[in-house]
């Protein structure tokens, strides 16, 4: 994988305009589905319009982490206290953190 830097140039496909020149810049990006806002993400920006057209592979782990964090914030369930006890017992048996284990099982 090639590591890109701010200021590097390249080309990307723009809707209705075809191949356009882009420059890589760090920007704050809002994810469409989760509405999470992620700062300092390297993205490919159209040099003419300033529109974000591409996200390089090196930026995807940061975006993925923001989506996962947003999922953990959003999830809220009501469950019987006995189920909570059982989840803690199972987490203890497998030596994992209950705060990470329980939401994964419920999902």
PDB file of C-alpha atoms in Angstrom:
ATOM      1  CA  UNK A   1       0.000   0.000   0.000  1.00  0.00           C
ATOM      2  CA  UNK A   2       1.300   3.431  -0.892  1.00  0.00           C
ATOM      3  CA  UNK A   3       1.151   5.922   1.981  1.00  0.00           C
ATOM      4  CA  UNK A   4      -0.138   9.252   0.741  1.00  0.00           C
ATOM      5  CA  UNK A   5       0.633  12.641   2.270  1.00  0.00           C
ATOM      6  CA  UNK A   6      -1.155  15.931   2.383  1.00  0.00           C
ATOM      7  CA  UNK A   7      -0.481  17.780  -0.864  1.00  0.00           C
ATOM      8  CA  UNK A   8      -0.034  14.663  -3.014  1.00  0.00           C
ATOM      9  CA  UNK A   9      -1.980  14.806  -6.252  1.00  0.00           C
ATOM     10  CA  UNK A  10      -3.864  12.212  -8.251  1.00  0.00           C
ATOM     11  CA  UNK A  11      -7.009  11.595 -10.258  1.00  0.00           C
ATOM     12  CA  UNK A  12     -10.492  10.388  -9.368  1.00  0.00           C
ATOM     13  CA  UNK A  13     -13.874  10.022 -11.045  1.00  0.00           C
ATOM     14  CA  UNK A  14     -16.351  12.801 -10.358  1.00  0.00           C
ATOM     15  CA  UNK A  15     -20.070  12.300 -10.946  1.00  0.00           C
ATOM     16  CA  UNK A  16     -21.145  13.705 -14.324  1.00  0.00           C
ATOM     17  CA  UNK A  17     -17.662  15.125 -15.031  1.00  0.00           C
ATOM     18  CA  UNK A  18     -15.485  12.057 -15.411  1.00  0.00           C
ATOM     19  CA  UNK A  19     -11.807  12.001 -14.492  1.00  0.00           C
ATOM     20  CA  UNK A  20     -10.689  15.061 -12.513  1.00  0.00           C
ATOM     21  CA  UNK A  21      -7.531  16.076 -10.676  1.00  0.00           C
ATOM     22  CA  UNK A  22      -7.545  15.754  -6.883  1.00  0.00           C
ATOM     23  CA  UNK A  23      -5.268  16.856  -4.089  1.00  0.00           C
ATOM     24  CA  UNK A  24      -5.067  15.017  -0.769  1.00  0.00           C
ATOM     25  CA  UNK A  25      -5.975  17.085   2.289  1.00  0.00           C
ATOM     26  CA  UNK A  26      -6.811  16.469   5.926  1.00  0.00           C
ATOM     27  CA  UNK A  27     -10.437  17.323   6.631  1.00  0.00           C
ATOM     28  CA  UNK A  28     -13.236  16.664   9.077  1.00  0.00           C
ATOM     29  CA  UNK A  29     -15.594  14.128   7.529  1.00  0.00           C
ATOM     30  CA  UNK A  30     -19.193  13.345   8.494  1.00  0.00           C
ATOM     31  CA  UNK A  31     -20.218   9.759   7.792  1.00  0.00           C
ATOM     32  CA  UNK A  32     -23.557   9.485   5.996  1.00  0.00           C
ATOM     33  CA  UNK A  33     -25.255   6.572   7.726  1.00  0.00           C
ATOM     34  CA  UNK A  34     -23.993   6.889  11.292  1.00  0.00           C
ATOM     35  CA  UNK A  35     -23.710  10.697  11.298  1.00  0.00           C
ATOM     36  CA  UNK A  36     -20.402  10.346  13.149  1.00  0.00           C
ATOM     37  CA  UNK A  37     -17.938  13.182  12.671  1.00  0.00           C
ATOM     38  CA  UNK A  38     -14.292  12.213  12.240  1.00  0.00           C
ATOM     39  CA  UNK A  39     -11.508  14.786  12.334  1.00  0.00           C
ATOM     40  CA  UNK A  40      -8.137  14.743  10.600  1.00  0.00           C
ATOM     41  CA  UNK A  41      -9.000  12.274   7.853  1.00  0.00           C
ATOM     42  CA  UNK A  42      -6.893  12.282   4.687  1.00  0.00           C
ATOM     43  CA  UNK A  43      -9.236  12.561   1.695  1.00  0.00           C
ATOM     44  CA  UNK A  44      -8.937  13.253  -2.025  1.00  0.00           C
ATOM     45  CA  UNK A  45     -10.507  16.628  -2.832  1.00  0.00           C
ATOM     46  CA  UNK A  46     -11.453  17.932  -6.285  1.00  0.00           C
ATOM     47  CA  UNK A  47      -9.098  20.817  -7.065  1.00  0.00           C
ATOM     48  CA  UNK A  48     -11.859  22.808  -8.800  1.00  0.00           C
ATOM     49  CA  UNK A  49     -14.899  22.323  -6.560  1.00  0.00           C
ATOM     50  CA  UNK A  50     -13.443  21.298  -3.196  1.00  0.00           C
ATOM     51  CA  UNK A  51     -15.712  18.226  -3.129  1.00  0.00           C
ATOM     52  CA  UNK A  52     -14.423  15.096  -1.376  1.00  0.00           C
ATOM     53  CA  UNK A  53     -14.171  12.395  -4.042  1.00  0.00           C
ATOM     54  CA  UNK A  54     -12.057   9.636  -2.539  1.00  0.00           C
ATOM     55  CA  UNK A  55     -10.746   8.212   0.710  1.00  0.00           C
ATOM     56  CA  UNK A  56      -7.378   6.464   0.554  1.00  0.00           C
ATOM     57  CA  UNK A  57      -6.964   3.027   2.136  1.00  0.00           C
ATOM     58  CA  UNK A  58      -4.805   4.436   4.934  1.00  0.00           C
ATOM     59  CA  UNK A  59      -7.781   6.484   6.229  1.00  0.00           C
ATOM     60  CA  UNK A  60     -10.319   3.649   6.380  1.00  0.00           C
ATOM     61  CA  UNK A  61      -9.270   2.265   9.799  1.00  0.00           C
ATOM     62  CA  UNK A  62      -9.936   5.677  11.375  1.00  0.00           C
ATOM     63  CA  UNK A  63     -13.386   5.820   9.777  1.00  0.00           C
ATOM     64  CA  UNK A  64     -14.159   2.249  10.796  1.00  0.00           C
ATOM     65  CA  UNK A  65     -13.209   2.986  14.409  1.00  0.00           C
ATOM     66  CA  UNK A  66     -15.542   5.992  14.439  1.00  0.00           C
ATOM     67  CA  UNK A  67     -18.427   3.887  13.076  1.00  0.00           C
ATOM     68  CA  UNK A  68     -17.836   1.203  15.704  1.00  0.00           C
ATOM     69  CA  UNK A  69     -17.673   3.775  18.503  1.00  0.00           C
ATOM     70  CA  UNK A  70     -20.921   5.288  17.280  1.00  0.00           C
ATOM     71  CA  UNK A  71     -22.603   1.861  17.289  1.00  0.00           C
ATOM     72  CA  UNK A  72     -21.607   1.341  20.924  1.00  0.00           C
ATOM     73  CA  UNK A  73     -23.032   4.746  21.871  1.00  0.00           C
ATOM     74  CA  UNK A  74     -26.360   4.190  20.130  1.00  0.00           C
ATOM     75  CA  UNK A  75     -27.183   0.733  21.392  1.00  0.00           C
ATOM     76  CA  UNK A  76     -29.517   0.653  24.360  1.00  0.00           C
ATOM     77  CA  UNK A  77     -31.609  -2.346  25.373  1.00  0.00           C
ATOM     78  CA  UNK A  78     -33.804  -3.307  28.264  1.00  0.00           C
ATOM     79  CA  UNK A  79     -33.161  -6.773  29.548  1.00  0.00           C
ATOM     80  CA  UNK A  80     -34.001  -8.740  32.678  1.00  0.00           C
ATOM     81  CA  UNK A  81     -31.470  -8.541  35.497  1.00  0.00           C
ATOM     82  CA  UNK A  82     -31.043 -12.297  35.363  1.00  0.00           C
ATOM     83  CA  UNK A  83     -29.863 -12.076  31.745  1.00  0.00           C
ATOM     84  CA  UNK A  84     -27.350  -9.426  32.758  1.00  0.00           C
ATOM     85  CA  UNK A  85     -26.054 -11.793  35.460  1.00  0.00           C
ATOM     86  CA  UNK A  86     -25.785 -14.649  32.959  1.00  0.00           C
ATOM     87  CA  UNK A  87     -23.877 -12.475  30.482  1.00  0.00           C
ATOM     88  CA  UNK A  88     -21.415 -11.496  33.206  1.00  0.00           C
ATOM     89  CA  UNK A  89     -20.948 -15.150  34.157  1.00  0.00           C
ATOM     90  CA  UNK A  90     -20.263 -16.175  30.564  1.00  0.00           C
ATOM     91  CA  UNK A  91     -17.870 -13.246  30.091  1.00  0.00           C
ATOM     92  CA  UNK A  92     -16.038 -14.248  33.257  1.00  0.00           C
ATOM     93  CA  UNK A  93     -15.833 -17.862  32.087  1.00  0.00           C
ATOM     94  CA  UNK A  94     -14.155 -16.817  28.845  1.00  0.00           C
ATOM     95  CA  UNK A  95     -12.082 -14.122  30.564  1.00  0.00           C
ATOM     96  CA  UNK A  96     -13.362 -11.215  28.497  1.00  0.00           C
ATOM     97  CA  UNK A  97     -14.560  -7.766  29.552  1.00  0.00           C
ATOM     98  CA  UNK A  98     -18.343  -7.781  30.173  1.00  0.00           C
ATOM     99  CA  UNK A  99     -18.738  -4.267  28.727  1.00  0.00           C
ATOM    100  CA  UNK A 100     -17.457  -5.503  25.360  1.00  0.00           C
ATOM    101  CA  UNK A 101     -18.884  -9.037  25.498  1.00  0.00           C
ATOM    102  CA  UNK A 102     -22.532  -8.292  26.389  1.00  0.00           C
ATOM    103  CA  UNK A 103     -23.268  -5.851  23.533  1.00  0.00           C
ATOM    104  CA  UNK A 104     -21.621  -8.219  21.045  1.00  0.00           C
ATOM    105  CA  UNK A 105     -23.823 -11.116  22.188  1.00  0.00           C
ATOM    106  CA  UNK A 106     -26.989  -9.010  22.145  1.00  0.00           C
ATOM    107  CA  UNK A 107     -26.327  -7.703  18.641  1.00  0.00           C
TER     108      UNK A 107
END
